[in-house]
mmCIF file of C-alpha atoms in Angstrom:
data_model
loop_
_atom_site.group_PDB
_atom_site.id
_atom_site.type_symbol
_atom_site.label_atom_id
_atom_site.label_comp_id
_atom_site.label_asym_id
_atom_site.label_seq_id
_atom_site.Cartn_x
_atom_site.Cartn_y
_atom_site.Cartn_z
ATOM 1 C CA MET A 1 0.000 0.000 0.000
ATOM 2 C CA GLU A 2 1.326 3.428 -0.963
ATOM 3 C CA LYS A 3 2.391 5.605 1.942
ATOM 4 C CA HIS A 4 0.870 9.041 2.310
ATOM 5 C CA PHE A 5 1.839 11.904 4.619
ATOM 6 C CA GLN A 6 0.417 15.307 5.318
ATOM 7 C CA ILE A 7 3.938 16.757 5.156
ATOM 8 C CA LEU A 8 6.696 15.136 3.104
ATOM 9 C CA ILE A 9 10.201 16.581 3.317
ATOM 10 C CA ILE A 10 12.953 15.758 0.843
ATOM 11 C CA GLY A 11 16.294 16.131 2.598
ATOM 12 C CA GLY A 12 17.387 15.331 6.128
ATOM 13 C CA GLY A 13 19.997 18.028 6.479
ATOM 14 C CA THR A 14 19.820 20.890 8.954
ATOM 15 C CA GLY A 15 17.048 22.623 6.989
ATOM 16 C CA GLY A 16 14.818 19.581 6.611
ATOM 17 C CA ILE A 17 15.205 18.520 10.234
ATOM 18 C CA MET A 18 14.506 22.020 11.571
ATOM 19 C CA VAL A 19 11.334 22.356 9.505
ATOM 20 C CA ALA A 20 10.102 18.926 10.596
ATOM 21 C CA ALA A 21 10.796 19.703 14.269
ATOM 22 C CA GLN A 22 9.043 23.068 14.171
ATOM 23 C CA LEU A 23 5.959 21.709 12.431
ATOM 24 C CA LYS A 24 5.749 18.757 14.824
ATOM 25 C CA ASN A 25 6.083 21.031 17.847
ATOM 26 C CA LYS A 26 3.317 23.323 16.619
ATOM 27 C CA GLN A 27 0.976 20.546 15.500
ATOM 28 C CA PRO A 28 1.904 17.190 17.095
ATOM 29 C CA GLY A 29 -0.850 15.405 15.203
ATOM 30 C CA LEU A 30 0.665 16.016 11.771
ATOM 31 C CA SER A 31 1.928 13.003 9.858
ATOM 32 C CA ILE A 32 5.423 13.973 8.682
ATOM 33 C CA ALA A 33 8.136 12.035 6.876
ATOM 34 C CA ILE A 34 11.680 12.887 5.806
ATOM 35 C CA ILE A 35 13.257 11.270 2.751
ATOM 36 C CA GLU A 36 17.012 11.068 3.358
ATOM 37 C CA PRO A 37 19.373 8.277 2.201
ATOM 38 C CA SER A 38 22.423 9.135 4.320
ATOM 39 C CA GLU A 39 22.985 7.668 7.774
ATOM 40 C CA LYS A 40 25.373 10.507 8.601
ATOM 41 C CA HIS A 41 24.450 14.130 9.218
ATOM 42 C CA TYR A 42 27.029 16.844 8.594
ATOM 43 C CA TYR A 43 26.708 20.186 10.343
ATOM 44 C CA GLN A 44 28.019 22.225 7.434
ATOM 45 C CA PRO A 45 28.050 25.664 9.123
ATOM 46 C CA ALA A 46 31.101 24.414 11.037
ATOM 47 C CA PHE A 47 33.007 23.544 7.845
ATOM 48 C CA THR A 48 34.437 27.076 7.787
ATOM 49 C CA LEU A 49 36.019 26.460 11.186
ATOM 50 C CA VAL A 50 37.342 23.062 10.076
ATOM 51 C CA GLY A 51 38.940 24.715 7.057
ATOM 52 C CA ALA A 52 40.690 27.165 9.376
ATOM 53 C CA GLY A 53 41.972 24.452 11.697
ATOM 54 C CA THR A 54 39.933 25.590 14.701
ATOM 55 C CA TYR A 55 37.421 22.713 14.744
ATOM 56 C CA LYS A 56 37.620 18.968 14.191
ATOM 57 C CA MET A 57 35.753 17.446 11.259
ATOM 58 C CA GLU A 58 34.511 14.542 13.361
ATOM 59 C CA LYS A 59 32.626 16.980 15.589
ATOM 60 C CA THR A 60 30.485 18.020 12.603
ATOM 61 C CA ILE A 61 29.236 14.458 12.063
ATOM 62 C CA ARG A 62 26.327 12.833 13.886
ATOM 63 C CA GLU A 63 24.101 9.837 13.296
ATOM 64 C CA GLU A 64 21.090 10.880 11.235
ATOM 65 C CA ALA A 65 18.801 8.696 13.345
ATOM 66 C CA SER A 66 19.670 10.689 16.473
ATOM 67 C CA LEU A 67 18.405 13.901 14.868
ATOM 68 C CA ILE A 68 15.086 12.783 13.399
ATOM 69 C CA PRO A 69 12.374 14.503 15.505
ATOM 70 C CA SER A 70 10.157 12.267 17.617
ATOM 71 C CA GLY A 71 7.040 11.241 15.743
ATOM 72 C CA VAL A 72 8.573 11.929 12.319
ATOM 73 C CA GLU A 73 9.127 8.957 10.011
ATOM 74 C CA TRP A 74 12.532 8.609 8.388
ATOM 75 C CA ILE A 75 12.410 7.104 4.902
ATOM 76 C CA LYS A 76 15.990 6.018 4.246
ATOM 77 C CA ASP A 77 15.872 6.368 0.478
ATOM 78 C CA LYS A 78 16.582 8.712 -2.418
ATOM 79 C CA ALA A 79 13.915 10.836 -4.088
ATOM 80 C CA THR A 80 14.223 10.266 -7.831
ATOM 81 C CA ILE A 81 11.169 11.865 -9.473
ATOM 82 C CA LEU A 82 8.757 14.576 -8.320
ATOM 83 C CA ARG A 83 5.188 14.293 -9.615
ATOM 84 C CA PRO A 84 3.496 17.503 -8.382
ATOM 85 C CA GLU A 85 0.439 16.962 -10.564
ATOM 86 C CA GLU A 86 -0.236 13.764 -8.582
ATOM 87 C CA ASN A 87 1.138 14.946 -5.205
ATOM 88 C CA LYS A 88 3.636 12.099 -5.253
ATOM 89 C CA VAL A 89 7.385 11.536 -5.016
ATOM 90 C CA GLU A 90 9.056 8.513 -6.576
ATOM 91 C CA THR A 91 11.912 6.978 -4.610
ATOM 92 C CA GLU A 92 14.710 4.619 -5.556
ATOM 93 C CA LYS A 93 13.621 1.685 -3.377
ATOM 94 C CA CYS A 94 10.382 2.515 -1.555
ATOM 95 C CA GLY A 95 8.263 3.286 -4.581
ATOM 96 C CA SER A 96 5.776 6.146 -4.728
ATOM 97 C CA ILE A 97 4.993 8.268 -1.656
ATOM 98 C CA GLY A 98 2.000 10.604 -1.508
ATOM 99 C CA TYR A 99 1.740 13.927 0.275
ATOM 100 C CA ASP A 100 -0.559 16.854 0.988
ATOM 101 C CA TYR A 101 2.334 19.302 1.182
ATOM 102 C CA LEU A 102 5.882 18.837 -0.091
ATOM 103 C CA ILE A 103 8.975 20.610 1.251
ATOM 104 C CA VAL A 104 12.124 20.326 -0.854
ATOM 105 C CA ALA A 105 15.281 20.740 1.231
ATOM 106 C CA ALA A 106 17.582 18.469 -0.715
ATOM 107 C CA GLY A 107 21.340 18.788 -0.815
ATOM 108 C CA LEU A 108 23.511 19.475 -3.826
ATOM 109 C CA VAL A 109 25.763 17.430 -6.067
ATOM 110 C CA TYR A 110 28.970 19.232 -6.942
ATOM 111 C CA ASP A 111 29.919 19.136 -10.620
ATOM 112 C CA LEU A 112 33.482 20.428 -10.824
ATOM 113 C CA SER A 113 33.614 19.798 -14.566
ATOM 114 C CA LEU A 114 31.423 22.859 -15.173
ATOM 115 C CA ILE A 115 34.428 25.101 -14.437
ATOM 116 C CA ALA A 116 37.269 24.404 -16.845
ATOM 117 C CA GLY A 117 40.463 23.374 -15.080
ATOM 118 C CA LEU A 118 38.977 23.229 -11.574
ATOM 119 C CA GLU A 119 39.433 19.499 -11.059
ATOM 120 C CA GLU A 120 43.079 19.715 -12.106
ATOM 121 C CA ALA A 121 43.675 22.781 -9.927
ATOM 122 C CA LEU A 122 42.276 21.084 -6.819
ATOM 123 C CA ALA A 123 44.829 18.309 -7.201
ATOM 124 C CA LYS A 124 47.785 20.711 -7.027
ATOM 125 C CA GLY A 125 47.450 21.615 -3.358
ATOM 126 C CA VAL A 126 46.967 25.341 -3.920
ATOM 127 C CA VAL A 127 43.224 25.457 -4.723
ATOM 128 C CA CYS A 128 40.599 24.267 -2.254
ATOM 129 C CA SER A 129 36.934 24.529 -1.272
ATOM 130 C CA ASN A 130 35.353 24.292 2.170
ATOM 131 C CA TYR A 131 32.197 22.904 0.574
ATOM 132 C CA ILE A 132 34.042 19.969 -0.980
ATOM 133 C CA ASP A 133 36.645 19.119 1.670
ATOM 134 C CA PRO A 134 37.321 21.516 4.566
ATOM 135 C CA GLU A 135 40.114 19.313 5.904
ATOM 136 C CA TYR A 136 41.919 19.759 2.592
ATOM 137 C CA THR A 137 41.438 23.531 2.934
ATOM 138 C CA TRP A 138 43.252 23.405 6.264
ATOM 139 C CA LYS A 139 46.038 21.357 4.679
ATOM 140 C CA CYS A 140 46.422 23.989 1.952
ATOM 141 C CA LEU A 141 46.569 26.809 4.505
ATOM 142 C CA GLN A 142 49.254 24.971 6.443
ATOM 143 C CA GLY A 143 51.282 24.571 3.266
ATOM 144 C CA PHE A 144 51.044 28.263 2.350
ATOM 145 C CA LYS A 145 54.457 29.953 2.583
ATOM 146 C CA GLY A 146 53.567 33.396 1.282
ATOM 147 C CA GLY A 147 52.264 35.161 -1.827
ATOM 148 C CA ASN A 148 48.734 35.984 -2.922
ATOM 149 C CA ALA A 149 45.845 34.232 -1.177
ATOM 150 C CA ILE A 150 42.663 34.721 -3.212
ATOM 151 C CA PHE A 151 39.199 33.932 -1.824
ATOM 152 C CA THR A 152 36.221 33.874 -4.181
ATOM 153 C CA GLN A 153 32.621 34.856 -3.499
ATOM 154 C CA PRO A 154 29.964 34.327 -6.199
ATOM 155 C CA THR A 155 26.703 36.240 -6.482
ATOM 156 C CA THR A 156 24.693 33.038 -6.776
ATOM 157 C CA PRO A 157 22.722 31.938 -3.692
ATOM 158 C CA ILE A 158 24.928 30.064 -1.226
ATOM 159 C CA LYS A 159 24.208 28.419 2.114
ATOM 160 C CA CYS A 160 25.871 31.193 4.086
ATOM 161 C CA GLY A 161 26.432 34.549 2.446
ATOM 162 C CA GLY A 162 29.370 35.392 4.689
ATOM 163 C CA ALA A 163 31.163 32.032 4.552
ATOM 164 C CA PRO A 164 33.629 32.964 1.760
ATOM 165 C CA GLN A 165 34.780 35.975 3.753
ATOM 166 C CA LYS A 166 34.847 34.197 7.110
ATOM 167 C CA ILE A 167 37.444 31.702 5.911
ATOM 168 C CA MET A 168 39.483 34.601 4.522
ATOM 169 C CA TYR A 169 39.567 36.404 7.871
ATOM 170 C CA LEU A 170 40.397 33.199 9.719
ATOM 171 C CA ALA A 171 43.137 32.355 7.218
ATOM 172 C CA ALA A 172 44.607 35.854 7.497
ATOM 173 C CA ASP A 173 44.734 35.473 11.277
ATOM 174 C CA TYR A 174 46.477 32.104 10.910
ATOM 175 C CA PHE A 175 49.028 33.575 8.489
ATOM 176 C CA LYS A 176 49.723 36.390 10.941
ATOM 177 C CA ARG A 177 50.262 33.989 13.828
ATOM 178 C CA LYS A 178 52.677 32.037 11.612
ATOM 179 C CA GLY A 179 54.634 35.201 10.874
ATOM 180 C CA LEU A 180 53.494 35.319 7.256
ATOM 181 C CA ASP A 181 51.547 38.579 7.445
ATOM 182 C CA LYS A 182 54.396 40.479 5.758
ATOM 183 C CA LYS A 183 54.858 37.816 3.108
ATOM 184 C CA ASN A 184 51.315 37.481 1.837
ATOM 185 C CA LYS A 185 48.395 39.472 0.524
ATOM 186 C CA CYS A 186 44.828 38.299 1.073
ATOM 187 C CA GLY A 187 42.196 39.450 -1.390
ATOM 188 C CA VAL A 188 38.617 38.616 -2.224
ATOM 189 C CA CYS A 189 37.359 38.073 -5.765
ATOM 190 C CA HIS A 190 33.608 38.524 -5.830
ATOM 191 C CA ALA A 191 31.088 39.199 -8.553
ATOM 192 C CA GLY A 192 29.278 41.798 -6.450
ATOM 193 C CA PHE A 193 30.184 45.432 -5.990
ATOM 194 C CA SER A 194 31.426 45.314 -2.403
ATOM 195 C CA HIS A 195 32.201 43.048 0.547
ATOM 196 C CA PHE A 196 29.043 44.078 2.405
ATOM 197 C CA ARG A 197 25.883 45.924 1.493
ATOM 198 C CA ARG A 198 26.342 48.436 4.321
ATOM 199 C CA LYS A 199 28.963 51.058 3.487
ATOM 200 C CA GLY A 200 30.119 51.437 7.088
ATOM 201 C CA TYR A 201 31.464 47.900 7.110
ATOM 202 C CA CYS A 202 32.879 48.059 3.598
ATOM 203 C CA ARG A 203 35.412 50.810 4.262
ATOM 204 C CA ASN A 204 37.572 48.881 6.708
ATOM 205 C CA THR A 205 37.312 45.514 4.993
ATOM 206 C CA HIS A 206 38.200 46.974 1.589
ATOM 207 C CA GLU A 207 41.328 48.517 3.069
ATOM 208 C CA SER A 208 42.459 45.299 4.738
ATOM 209 C CA TYR A 209 41.255 42.846 2.099
ATOM 210 C CA PRO A 210 41.068 44.543 -1.318
ATOM 211 C CA SER A 211 38.964 43.215 -4.151
ATOM 212 C CA VAL A 212 40.923 41.568 -6.932
#
């Protein structure tokens, strides 16, 4: 028999779990399910700190089962097809699941091939990404001996608007503590017009970390 829920959530990350918990707290009688294939939950907001060497990667990982709100069903499967005209979601193993309301909070799949040369650059030990592997970011920072350190910030929506700059400030502090502050120049390459929308904050940050 096909399962049906009043609220069906695709994605058991921080967003999906928070929404499920809030809805269940407000209306305990709601039937809610989360579709999430992974048994591990990663607290990604801490990846910036891992990349700067101030936090351990293992502390960002918890068992998914320990975070599923009480009374919420965990469907350990992948959502493969959305059928909004039928109020259904097709899954890889559990078949079709019906819903009254659907919340999409799925994660992302990184496709490095969309940027020419990125895969090759990541293998050289001088290009890194906190989203892909924050521990590798920390390794790259430790191997930095001086020169230009460039941090990029796109205008596309990202999980934390300040994350690209936070790792820059943390890296600059690490370089200073290592005695490299006179041997390096940190800069931010962003597609926007300024570091922050408020001019009061922009003045100081532009002076310390110029756009490139």
